[in-house]
Amino acid sequence: MLQVKNLTLIHKKDLTTLIEGLTFTLAPGDRAAIIGEEGNGKSTLLKLLFDRESVDPYVEWTGEIQDKGLRKGYLAQELTPGELSLPVWEFCQRNPAWAEANPKEQERAARQVGLTSALFWDERPLGTLSGGERVKLRLALLLLDSPDVLLLDEPSNDLDVPTLEWLEGFLLRCPAPVLYISHDETLLSHTANLILHLERLRRRTLPRCTVARSDYSSYVSQRQAGFARQEQQARKEQAEFNAKMATYRKIRDKVDHQQSTISRAERDGPGRLLKKKMHSVLSMGRRFEREKENLTEMPEWEEAILTSFDPARSAIPSGKEILRLDLPQLTAGNRLLAEHLRLWVTGPERIGIVGANGAGKSTLLKRVAEELLSRRDIRAAYMPQDYGDSLLGDKTPVDLLAPSGQKEDITRARTLLGSMKYKAEEMDHPAAALSGGQRAKLLFLAMAWGGSNVLLLDEPTRNFSPLSAPVIRQALATFPGTIISVSHDRTYLEQVCTRVLELTPQGLL
């Protein structure tokens, strides 16, 4: 059993309090989901619970973590460049549990995640596998170690629908407690029975932790209903208080007027009575002010915000030819992924491309990006699955949004970042050090600011919290330009895309 008591996390660089006073217990059968907006410390919390030293360079923490003797399995959200460059077999060999397992155990673990054990011995660099293949491989390695508790950072990222369904079943059957982060609302609704909600209110300065023993859907609906009741009660009490204060001010002003107009001859008798009456009235006012402190407060929540696209700049004429791609073959290195590909897109379609992990969806989107980014008659923007492809070096969000360095561009960039709830300190952090969700927001900002009218999006909702995702989907569903996207997000495909195509070895169906 994993216990956390009164845990507080503070970012060392800017002394921002990410989490304050978090207390929870993780017991067998628990499937605890950590939710919250981007940059609220979700991944940092998982890293801390797995390995205290891993967060020492950038986080200070206080509180108590009781995990003595627990064997913990940790799935990081991202692999390092060094790990991605390793051959698959060498990456596996570095895992002690895999090195000690016999072939039958390796085969069973591979089969559990829909792989063959031959992949363990693959010579290809790990980075050349699809995102889904990498997640499956790492999950298989975790299973070989028989952990007492699983700490999973975005295990649902990049998984195709059948594997997502497998993951749901795995989480439901897992005898060990699981603490996980996921942005897949369907996965959360089907699996979570404990919610850890991390928020940062009042312009991201006030942390709040909510622990609810509930499934995700019930938690969201109960939270919304609770906020509605609280808001109704707060408005009622405020209206009653305002009415009392109006009566009080009327009486006070009347007595004050009487005092100011009393004659000199009446000051001794009636004047003393008026003075006493004013004393009572002012006493009433002080009592009302004390009552104000006990009024029900308006509910506070962390609102998900995304800057909108400018319809005038982002619109695409209906029927305009955006893409006419005919590929005899789609390959990755020496590997044939698909044949006889035809992808014709006109404005303002919103295309969703699905397919099995490793089918070549990201490879296809990169090929599309190569063709469209250089076009002069459209303004195309590409959001890759790996944000490192776009956010390189030590540039800050301000640097990336205002590459000209001109004062007016920098001011506008800071204003836009502020509207997206970036703190001043975060605007000056290296973009590569931001959370995946914050980097995703940054890319959306760049696309909106640049007036893009063709968006090429590889898993656009993968790094947004389940509370932000509806806002992202709404912005994209109303985007007046063209979208060509790859996604496994079932809700995104249903709500945003006007046409969904499946990539198979025989082409797009």
XYZ file of C-alpha atoms in Angstrom:
509
model
C 0.000 0.000 0.000
C 1.327 3.427 -0.992
C 0.513 6.314 1.344
C 1.114 10.014 0.779
C 0.548 12.509 3.577
C 0.463 16.305 3.351
C 2.711 16.424 0.278
C 3.828 19.827 -1.007
C 5.919 20.384 -4.166
C 7.674 23.682 -4.898
C 9.486 24.518 -8.136
C 13.016 25.596 -7.235
C 13.578 28.047 -10.070
C 10.658 30.402 -9.431
C 9.418 29.071 -6.040
C 6.020 28.236 -7.566
C 3.983 25.890 -5.375
C 2.752 23.152 -7.695
C 1.002 20.932 -5.141
C 0.100 21.674 -1.533
C -1.226 19.377 1.198
C -1.928 16.314 -0.966
C -2.941 13.238 1.042
C -4.123 9.914 -0.380
C -3.738 6.149 -0.057
C -3.296 3.722 -2.929
C -4.497 0.207 -2.093
C -4.938 -3.011 -4.104
C -7.743 -2.609 -6.611
C -7.305 1.155 -6.849
C -7.026 2.688 -10.281
C -6.224 6.270 -9.429
C -6.211 8.845 -12.215
C -4.310 12.103 -11.836
C -6.059 14.857 -13.777
C -5.517 18.599 -14.072
C -4.485 21.287 -16.490
C -1.118 21.357 -18.211
C 1.892 22.238 -16.050
C 0.205 21.489 -12.711
C 2.796 18.938 -11.622
C 1.146 15.648 -12.616
C 4.243 14.081 -14.181
C 6.461 15.541 -11.471
C 4.307 13.840 -8.826
C 4.699 10.457 -10.531
C 8.463 10.892 -10.870
C 8.748 11.823 -7.199
C 6.799 8.746 -6.102
C 9.010 6.526 -8.241
C 12.427 8.043 -7.528
C 12.954 10.981 -5.165
C 16.353 11.831 -6.650
C 14.943 12.226 -10.168
C 13.183 15.488 -9.222
C 15.841 16.897 -6.879
C 17.330 19.188 -9.552
C 14.132 21.205 -9.968
C 11.667 20.482 -7.144
C 11.678 20.729 -3.362
C 9.135 18.673 -1.459
C 7.858 18.201 2.049
C 5.468 15.682 3.523
C 5.551 11.936 3.963
C 5.681 9.128 1.389
C 5.260 5.632 2.821
C 6.396 3.096 0.222
C 9.000 0.987 1.992
C 9.487 -2.390 0.361
C 7.225 -1.643 -2.610
C 8.419 -2.688 -6.049
C 7.359 0.150 -8.320
C 6.957 0.010 -12.066
C 7.222 3.396 -13.779
C 6.308 4.283 -17.349
C 7.720 7.689 -18.282
C 5.816 9.899 -20.695
C 8.820 10.355 -22.976
C 12.068 8.538 -23.664
C 15.429 10.304 -23.791
C 17.188 10.883 -27.144
C 19.824 8.385 -26.043
C 17.208 5.700 -25.396
C 15.494 6.369 -28.717
C 18.794 5.870 -30.556
C 19.358 2.394 -29.062
C 18.552 -0.744 -31.049
C 15.380 -2.306 -29.671
C 17.211 -5.403 -28.417
C 19.760 -3.294 -26.521
C 17.010 -1.180 -24.924
C 15.347 -4.404 -23.751
C 18.629 -5.896 -22.578
C 19.177 -2.922 -20.267
C 16.015 -3.924 -18.394
C 17.033 -6.429 -15.666
C 13.620 -8.137 -15.622
C 13.809 -8.839 -19.367
C 17.402 -10.065 -19.155
C 16.452 -12.515 -16.396
C 13.225 -13.761 -18.014
C 13.087 -17.009 -19.960
C 11.716 -17.111 -23.542
C 8.265 -18.296 -22.416
C 7.933 -15.387 -19.993
C 9.069 -12.963 -22.686
C 6.571 -14.409 -25.156
C 3.720 -14.167 -22.628
C 4.511 -10.517 -21.827
C 4.684 -9.633 -25.530
C 1.394 -11.409 -26.228
C -0.321 -9.503 -23.396
C 0.280 -6.218 -25.231
C -0.344 -7.495 -28.732
C 3.286 -7.893 -29.821
C 5.415 -10.842 -30.854
C 8.544 -11.614 -28.862
C 10.551 -11.141 -32.079
C 10.282 -7.390 -31.534
C 12.467 -7.740 -28.420
C 15.341 -8.701 -30.740
C 14.717 -6.073 -33.417
C 17.827 -4.312 -34.765
C 16.017 -1.050 -35.592
C 16.611 2.019 -33.416
C 13.843 2.337 -30.850
C 12.977 5.779 -32.232
C 11.995 4.298 -35.605
C 9.139 2.312 -34.050
C 5.730 3.916 -34.008
C 4.687 5.653 -30.820
C 2.202 2.890 -30.091
C 4.795 0.138 -30.610
C 7.121 1.877 -28.153
C 4.381 2.145 -25.496
C 3.449 -1.526 -25.916
C 7.085 -2.602 -25.697
C 7.674 -0.650 -22.504
C 4.472 -1.978 -20.939
C 5.626 -5.513 -21.706
C 8.936 -4.828 -19.953
C 7.062 -3.486 -16.928
C 4.906 -6.608 -16.719
C 8.013 -8.819 -16.631
C 9.074 -7.159 -13.363
C 5.815 -8.053 -11.510
C 5.568 -4.663 -9.737
C 3.562 -4.083 -6.528
C 2.360 -0.713 -7.806
C 2.270 0.795 -11.292
C 2.968 4.468 -11.988
C 2.004 5.208 -15.588
C 2.517 8.587 -17.249
C 0.249 8.743 -20.300
C 0.144 5.012 -21.105
C -2.681 5.667 -23.581
C -0.610 7.992 -25.767
C -0.351 6.816 -29.380
C -2.239 3.554 -28.860
C -4.634 2.420 -31.568
C -8.231 1.664 -30.610
C -7.795 -2.113 -30.139
C -4.782 -1.518 -27.887
C -6.654 1.169 -25.958
C -9.378 -1.381 -25.339
C -6.718 -3.871 -24.224
C -5.266 -1.248 -21.879
C -8.695 -0.663 -20.356
C -9.021 -4.391 -19.693
C -5.490 -4.587 -18.307
C -6.141 -1.764 -15.841
C -9.433 -3.316 -14.743
C -7.826 -6.743 -14.191
C -4.541 -5.553 -12.670
C -4.249 -6.830 -9.073
C -1.656 -4.194 -8.201
C -2.792 -0.628 -7.536
C -2.271 1.746 -10.449
C -1.662 5.494 -10.370
C -1.813 6.920 -13.855
C -2.107 10.065 -15.934
C -4.224 9.942 -19.062
C -5.867 12.429 -21.391
C -8.166 9.809 -22.898
C -11.619 10.591 -21.515
C -13.018 7.225 -22.572
C -10.213 5.370 -20.808
C -10.740 7.439 -17.668
C -14.486 6.842 -17.702
C -14.040 3.083 -18.112
C -11.240 2.478 -15.587
C -10.692 5.102 -12.856
C -12.190 4.556 -9.398
C -10.131 7.220 -7.597
C -9.544 10.765 -8.851
C -6.645 13.030 -7.859
C -7.408 16.466 -9.292
C -4.562 19.012 -9.237
C -5.537 22.640 -9.848
C -3.872 26.049 -9.674
C -6.344 28.874 -9.126
C -6.131 32.686 -9.075
C -3.941 32.985 -12.157
C -2.063 29.795 -11.253
C -0.873 31.066 -7.868
C -3.087 29.017 -5.503
C -2.765 25.210 -5.632
C -5.766 23.038 -4.753
C -5.878 19.239 -4.504
C -9.098 17.241 -4.601
C -9.150 13.503 -3.853
C -12.430 11.779 -4.729
C -13.188 8.071 -4.483
C -15.335 8.072 -7.582
C -15.333 7.105 -11.231
C -14.341 9.883 -13.624
C -17.740 10.571 -15.186
C -19.425 10.797 -11.780
C -16.675 13.039 -10.471
C -17.055 15.502 -13.353
C -20.850 15.579 -13.161
C -20.885 15.852 -9.345
C -18.256 18.587 -9.483
C -20.283 20.566 -12.019
C -23.501 20.043 -10.057
C -21.752 21.078 -6.842
C -20.421 24.220 -8.480
C -23.900 25.025 -9.799
C -25.435 24.613 -6.329
C -22.657 26.647 -4.737
C -23.063 29.407 -7.317
C -26.837 29.482 -6.802
C -26.439 29.659 -3.022
C -23.722 32.312 -3.298
C -25.886 34.478 -5.564
C -28.897 34.112 -3.264
C -26.900 35.031 -0.150
C -25.234 37.929 -1.956
C -28.619 39.276 -3.094
C -29.992 39.043 0.446
C -26.864 40.700 1.807
C -27.066 43.485 -0.779
C -30.709 44.113 0.209
C -29.766 44.340 3.892
C -26.890 46.663 3.083
C -29.167 48.874 0.982
C -31.579 49.158 3.931
C -28.681 49.830 6.284
C -27.246 52.586 4.066
C -30.699 54.167 3.757
C -31.092 54.278 7.550
C -27.524 55.515 8.052
C -27.920 58.280 5.466
C -31.240 59.336 7.019
C -29.742 59.572 10.520
C -26.691 61.305 9.140
C -28.941 63.854 7.385
C -30.918 64.431 10.586
C -27.699 65.040 12.511
C -26.429 67.509 9.945
C -29.672 69.505 9.901
C -30.436 69.600 13.645
C -30.663 73.070 15.113
C -28.286 74.347 17.750
C -31.108 74.398 20.315
C -31.908 70.696 19.764
C -28.329 69.418 20.125
C -28.579 68.544 23.823
C -31.832 66.493 23.811
C -32.719 65.175 20.356
C -29.062 65.498 19.319
C -27.925 63.010 21.963
C -30.637 60.593 20.857
C -29.547 60.889 17.225
C -25.924 60.346 18.214
C -26.918 57.207 20.121
C -29.021 56.055 17.180
C -26.075 56.557 14.773
C -23.887 54.520 17.105
C -26.426 51.654 16.900
C -26.662 51.987 13.120
C -22.878 51.861 12.698
C -22.766 48.860 15.015
C -25.305 47.199 12.723
C -23.070 47.957 9.733
C -20.053 46.355 11.420
C -22.144 43.281 12.181
C -23.173 43.059 8.536
C -19.525 43.286 7.460
C -18.705 40.364 9.763
C -21.597 38.414 8.248
C -20.145 39.071 4.781
C -17.089 37.027 5.689
C -19.319 33.977 6.231
C -21.220 34.219 2.963
C -20.910 31.280 0.565
C -18.155 32.085 -1.921
C -18.591 31.834 -5.660
C -17.019 28.555 -6.854
C -13.514 28.645 -8.267
C -12.164 26.288 -10.884
C -9.249 26.226 -13.244
C -10.651 27.192 -16.602
C -9.163 25.679 -19.739
C -8.401 28.477 -22.199
C -7.297 28.312 -25.834
C -6.872 31.327 -28.031
C -9.268 31.180 -30.958
C -8.420 31.149 -34.640
C -9.239 34.275 -36.630
C -12.004 33.258 -39.080
C -11.021 36.004 -41.521
C -7.440 34.705 -41.821
C -8.037 30.969 -41.356
C -10.899 30.422 -43.781
C -10.382 28.295 -46.903
C -12.648 28.684 -49.959
C -15.022 25.775 -50.375
C -13.739 23.341 -52.980
C -10.190 24.737 -53.116
C -7.718 21.960 -53.872
C -5.479 21.537 -50.830
C -3.836 18.216 -51.549
C -3.692 15.743 -54.426
C -1.304 13.066 -53.221
C -0.844 9.812 -55.139
C 1.836 7.541 -53.705
C 2.642 4.164 -55.251
C 4.374 3.189 -52.003
C 4.794 4.549 -48.474
C 8.022 3.409 -46.851
C 10.029 3.983 -43.684
C 13.637 3.098 -44.395
C 13.534 -0.295 -46.115
C 10.131 -1.114 -44.657
C 7.092 -1.041 -46.933
C 4.141 0.411 -45.009
C 1.419 0.821 -47.628
C 0.784 0.837 -51.357
C -1.505 2.652 -53.776
C -2.129 5.649 -51.544
C -4.480 8.347 -52.756
C -5.260 11.328 -50.524
C -7.203 14.143 -52.167
C -8.354 16.948 -49.896
C -10.330 20.097 -50.662
C -11.242 23.038 -48.462
C -12.564 23.178 -45.849
C -12.478 19.449 -44.984
C -11.334 18.141 -41.608
C -9.689 14.767 -42.205
C -8.920 12.191 -39.515
C -6.504 9.349 -40.330
C -6.658 6.205 -38.195
C -4.942 2.845 -38.368
C -3.053 0.230 -36.443
C 0.107 1.142 -34.571
C 3.024 1.043 -36.984
C 0.815 1.426 -40.060
C 2.682 4.600 -41.050
C 0.202 7.341 -40.143
C 2.849 9.746 -38.806
C 5.106 8.926 -41.760
C 2.269 9.788 -44.127
C 1.538 13.066 -42.331
C 5.219 14.044 -42.523
C 5.098 13.354 -46.248
C 2.023 15.587 -46.536
C 3.800 18.293 -44.518
C 6.773 18.214 -46.898
C 4.425 18.981 -49.763
C 2.222 21.613 -48.127
C 4.549 23.650 -45.909
C 6.315 25.177 -48.917
C 3.111 26.150 -50.714
C 2.590 29.901 -51.192
C -1.172 29.841 -51.809
C -1.944 28.412 -48.352
C -0.553 28.942 -44.844
C 0.103 25.441 -43.560
C 1.288 24.628 -40.034
C 2.537 21.266 -38.805
C 2.130 19.973 -35.248
C 4.207 16.794 -34.967
C 3.702 14.045 -32.455
C 7.161 14.706 -31.033
C 7.249 18.387 -30.067
C 11.039 18.281 -30.036
C 10.807 18.457 -33.826
C 9.456 22.015 -33.495
C 10.719 23.256 -30.110
C 14.465 22.816 -30.274
C 17.270 24.365 -28.271
C 16.815 26.598 -25.257
C 14.324 29.046 -26.777
C 11.634 30.377 -24.471
C 7.929 30.624 -25.356
C 8.425 34.347 -25.964
C 11.370 33.653 -28.290
C 9.294 31.180 -30.283
C 6.276 33.466 -30.637
C 8.299 36.626 -31.280
C 11.337 35.514 -33.314
C 11.771 39.052 -34.672
C 12.763 40.272 -31.209
C 10.888 43.523 -31.796
C 9.362 45.146 -28.744
C 5.782 45.173 -30.039
C 5.986 41.478 -31.006
C 7.387 40.558 -27.594
C 4.608 42.515 -25.855
C 1.969 40.797 -27.947
C 3.526 37.386 -27.294
C 3.480 37.970 -23.534
C -0.143 39.119 -23.705
C -1.161 36.002 -25.609
C 0.749 33.728 -23.246
C -0.859 35.455 -20.288
C -4.304 34.835 -21.767
C -3.384 31.133 -21.859
C -2.482 31.321 -18.147
C 1.292 31.108 -18.565
C 2.937 32.797 -15.597
C 5.632 35.400 -16.279
C 8.281 32.969 -15.047
C 7.045 30.225 -17.375
C 7.258 32.569 -20.348
C 11.004 32.755 -19.718
C 11.515 29.012 -19.090
C 13.098 27.035 -21.943
C 10.183 25.705 -23.991
C 11.717 22.240 -23.963
C 11.407 22.186 -20.146
C 7.654 22.869 -20.204
C 5.124 20.071 -19.835
C 3.847 18.366 -22.970
C 0.512 20.137 -22.591
C 2.102 23.553 -22.251
C 4.190 22.918 -25.361
C 1.053 21.828 -27.199
C -0.666 25.070 -26.179
C 2.372 26.949 -27.445
C 2.094 25.304 -30.852
C -1.611 26.114 -31.033
C -0.793 29.722 -30.161
C 1.797 29.875 -32.937
C -0.661 28.435 -35.454
C -3.431 30.846 -34.429
C -1.107 33.870 -34.372
C 0.354 32.979 -37.755
C -3.092 32.875 -39.351
C -2.672 29.274 -40.510
C -5.493 28.011 -42.695
C -4.273 24.419 -43.141
C -3.413 22.456 -39.993
C -1.434 19.214 -40.093
C -1.909 17.673 -36.654
C -0.349 14.456 -35.354
C -2.343 13.386 -32.270
C -3.493 16.946 -31.472
C -5.222 16.096 -28.165
C -2.623 13.666 -26.793
C -1.052 16.077 -24.301
C -4.101 18.040 -23.224
C -5.842 17.222 -19.977
C -9.320 15.673 -20.207
C -10.615 19.010 -18.916
C -8.816 20.961 -21.680
C -9.603 18.532 -24.479
C -13.242 19.664 -24.918
C -11.999 23.246 -25.412
C -9.443 22.084 -27.993
C -12.031 20.008 -29.832
C -14.459 22.927 -29.939
C -11.780 25.237 -31.389
C -10.882 22.699 -34.074
C -14.491 21.733 -34.839
C -15.218 25.367 -35.690
C -11.919 25.956 -37.530
C -12.852 27.442 -40.924
C -9.800 26.099 -42.716
C -8.634 22.582 -43.550
C -7.358 20.003 -41.071
C -5.462 16.827 -41.925
C -4.860 14.910 -38.720
C -3.784 11.614 -37.232
C -5.614 10.624 -34.071
C -6.671 7.719 -31.878
C -8.908 9.986 -29.794
C -12.356 8.520 -30.353
C -14.144 11.656 -29.174
C -11.979 13.916 -31.378
C -12.699 11.811 -34.469
C -16.430 11.978 -33.801
C -16.712 15.665 -32.932
C -14.102 17.310 -35.193
C -13.557 15.263 -38.342
C -15.819 15.459 -41.375
C -14.102 12.447 -42.960
C -12.199 9.563 -41.331
C -9.817 7.382 -43.364
C -8.087 4.201 -42.267
C -4.492 3.600 -43.355
C -3.971 -0.057 -44.294
C -1.220 -1.871 -46.228
C -3.527 -1.619 -49.253
C -3.954 2.154 -48.980
C -6.433 4.591 -47.429
C -9.918 3.201 -46.986
